PDB file of C-alpha atoms in Angstrom:
ATOM      1  CA  THR A   1      17.236  21.031  -4.681  1.00 94.00           C
ATOM      2  CA  PRO A   2      13.703  20.049  -3.673  1.00 93.00           C
ATOM      3  CA  ILE A   3      12.702  19.754  -7.343  1.00 95.00           C
ATOM      4  CA  GLN A   4      15.632  17.445  -8.068  1.00 96.00           C
ATOM      5  CA  GLN A   5      14.746  15.329  -5.036  1.00 96.00           C
ATOM      6  CA  HIS A   6      11.119  15.070  -6.182  1.00 95.00           C
ATOM      7  CA  ASN A   7      12.175  14.103  -9.701  1.00 96.00           C
ATOM      8  CA  ARG A   8      14.623  11.492  -8.412  1.00 96.00           C
ATOM      9  CA  ILE A   9      12.015   9.940  -6.116  1.00 95.00           C
ATOM     10  CA  HIS A  10       9.545   9.798  -9.004  1.00 95.00           C
ATOM     11  CA  LYS A  11      12.144   8.171 -11.263  1.00 97.00           C
ATOM     12  CA  VAL A  12      13.099   5.551  -8.670  1.00 96.00           C
ATOM     13  CA  LEU A  13       9.447   4.736  -7.815  1.00 95.00           C
ATOM     14  CA  THR A  14       8.653   4.342 -11.506  1.00 96.00           C
ATOM     15  CA  ARG A  15      11.471   1.818 -11.862  1.00 97.00           C
ATOM     16  CA  ILE A  16      10.503  -0.031  -8.671  1.00 96.00           C
ATOM     17  CA  ASN A  17       6.880  -0.269  -9.808  1.00 95.00           C
ATOM     18  CA  LYS A  18       7.936  -1.565 -13.221  1.00 96.00           C
ATOM     19  CA  GLU A  19      10.062  -4.266 -11.597  1.00 96.00           C
ATOM     20  CA  LEU A  20       7.327  -5.175  -9.086  1.00 95.00           C
ATOM     21  CA  LYS A  21       4.834  -5.616 -11.920  1.00 95.00           C
ATOM     22  CA  ALA A  22       7.278  -7.904 -13.735  1.00 96.00           C
ATOM     23  CA  ILE A  23       7.822  -9.980 -10.585  1.00 96.00           C
ATOM     24  CA  GLY A  24       4.077 -10.229 -10.039  1.00 94.00           C
ATOM     25  CA  LYS A  25       3.483 -11.301 -13.610  1.00 95.00           C
ATOM     26  CA  THR A  26       6.192 -13.965 -13.346  1.00 96.00           C
ATOM     27  CA  ALA A  27       4.651 -15.195 -10.089  1.00 95.00           C
ATOM     28  CA  GLY A  28       1.202 -15.372 -11.687  1.00 94.00           C
ATOM     29  CA  ILE A  29      -0.298 -12.639  -9.517  1.00 91.00           C
ATOM     30  CA  GLU A  30      -3.260 -11.063 -11.295  1.00 89.00           C
ATOM     31  CA  ILE A  31      -3.165  -7.708  -9.499  1.00 88.00           C
ATOM     32  CA  PRO A  32      -0.376  -5.444 -10.812  1.00 91.00           C
ATOM     33  CA  LEU A  33       2.101  -5.055  -7.952  1.00 92.00           C
ATOM     34  CA  THR A  34       3.215  -1.540  -7.045  1.00 93.00           C
ATOM     35  CA  SER A  35       4.791   0.220  -4.092  1.00 92.00           C
ATOM     36  CA  TYR A  36       1.269   1.372  -3.204  1.00 88.00           C
ATOM     37  CA  VAL A  37       0.038  -2.224  -3.061  1.00 87.00           C
ATOM     38  CA  ALA A  38       3.083  -3.168  -0.979  1.00 89.00           C
ATOM     39  CA  ARG A  39       2.386  -0.394   1.566  1.00 88.00           C
ATOM     40  CA  HIS A  40      -1.261  -1.385   1.863  1.00 85.00           C
ATOM     41  CA  THR A  41      -0.340  -5.042   2.237  1.00 86.00           C
ATOM     42  CA  PHE A  42       2.212  -4.184   4.920  1.00 90.00           C
ATOM     43  CA  ALA A  43      -0.342  -2.144   6.882  1.00 89.00           C
ATOM     44  CA  THR A  44      -3.108  -4.721   6.482  1.00 85.00           C
ATOM     45  CA  VAL A  45      -0.926  -7.633   7.609  1.00 88.00           C
ATOM     46  CA  LEU A  46       0.134  -5.681  10.684  1.00 90.00           C
ATOM     47  CA  LYS A  47      -3.464  -4.770  11.507  1.00 86.00           C
ATOM     48  CA  ARG A  48      -4.675  -8.357  11.107  1.00 82.00           C
ATOM     49  CA  SER A  49      -1.799  -9.483  13.341  1.00 87.00           C
ATOM     50  CA  GLY A  50      -3.112  -7.293  16.146  1.00 87.00           C
ATOM     51  CA  VAL A  51      -0.583  -4.464  15.891  1.00 90.00           C
ATOM     52  CA  SER A  52      -2.005  -1.165  17.144  1.00 90.00           C
ATOM     53  CA  THR A  53      -2.928   1.538  14.666  1.00 89.00           C
ATOM     54  CA  ALA A  54      -0.508   3.889  16.431  1.00 92.00           C
ATOM     55  CA  ILE A  55       2.436   1.581  15.699  1.00 94.00           C
ATOM     56  CA  ILE A  56       1.296   1.071  12.094  1.00 91.00           C
ATOM     57  CA  SER A  57       0.956   4.820  11.692  1.00 93.00           C
ATOM     58  CA  GLU A  58       4.462   5.435  12.963  1.00 93.00           C
ATOM     59  CA  SER A  59       5.977   2.667  10.836  1.00 93.00           C
ATOM     60  CA  MET A  60       4.352   4.074   7.704  1.00 91.00           C
ATOM     61  CA  GLY A  61       5.439   7.631   8.428  1.00 92.00           C
ATOM     62  CA  HIS A  62       1.929   9.049   8.599  1.00 90.00           C
ATOM     63  CA  LYS A  63       1.605  12.433  10.297  1.00 91.00           C
ATOM     64  CA  THR A  64      -1.477  11.385  12.254  1.00 91.00           C
ATOM     65  CA  GLU A  65      -3.129   8.178  13.354  1.00 90.00           C
ATOM     66  CA  ALA A  66      -6.327   9.367  11.635  1.00 90.00           C
ATOM     67  CA  ILE A  67      -4.579   9.073   8.262  1.00 88.00           C
ATOM     68  CA  THR A  68      -3.698   5.464   9.061  1.00 87.00           C
ATOM     69  CA  GLN A  69      -7.236   4.694  10.159  1.00 85.00           C
ATOM     70  CA  THR A  70      -8.568   6.012   6.851  1.00 82.00           C
ATOM     71  CA  TYR A  71      -5.892   4.053   4.993  1.00 76.00           C
ATOM     72  CA  LEU A  72      -6.831   0.806   6.754  1.00 81.00           C
ATOM     73  CA  LYS A  73     -10.578   1.404   6.505  1.00 76.00           C
ATOM     74  CA  SER A  74     -10.438   1.380   2.703  1.00 67.00           C
ATOM     75  CA  PHE A  75      -9.007  -2.129   2.860  1.00 63.00           C
ATOM     76  CA  GLU A  76     -11.470  -3.336   5.453  1.00 63.00           C
ATOM     77  CA  ASN A  77     -14.300  -2.234   3.155  1.00 62.00           C
ATOM     78  CA  SER A  78     -12.849  -4.266   0.280  1.00 64.00           C
ATOM     79  CA  ILE A  79     -12.557  -7.305   2.564  1.00 62.00           C
ATOM     80  CA  ILE A  80     -16.207  -6.915   3.565  1.00 63.00           C
ATOM     81  CA  ASP A  81     -17.211  -6.546  -0.090  1.00 66.00           C
ATOM     82  CA  GLU A  82     -15.296  -9.701  -0.966  1.00 66.00           C
ATOM     83  CA  ALA A  83     -16.958 -11.598   1.874  1.00 65.00           C
ATOM     84  CA  MET A  84     -20.381 -10.472   0.659  1.00 65.00           C
ATOM     85  CA  GLU A  85     -19.574 -11.720  -2.848  1.00 72.00           C
ATOM     86  CA  ASN A  86     -18.980 -15.165  -1.370  1.00 70.00           C
ATOM     87  CA  LEU A  87     -22.509 -15.151   0.020  1.00 69.00           C
ATOM     88  CA  LEU A  88     -24.055 -14.666  -3.398  1.00 67.00           C
TER      89      LEU A  88
END
């Protein structure tokens, strides 16, 4: 049923995120790794490599390219913020 599918997805993601955090800790990565971080990293690496937003959108399963643009913009803002910190 749809409820069972939702519950199973939630259970699997919880386990994946727990394992990712453990891997990150072992690797000395300060940011807790999650599937969310992995998706953002995937999209950001593609964007910085010159891949079009349309291709990124399709590969991430977004319904519209506008969703992907918003998704990527949040990361671009954090990159700008980080760059500004270096100026101080």
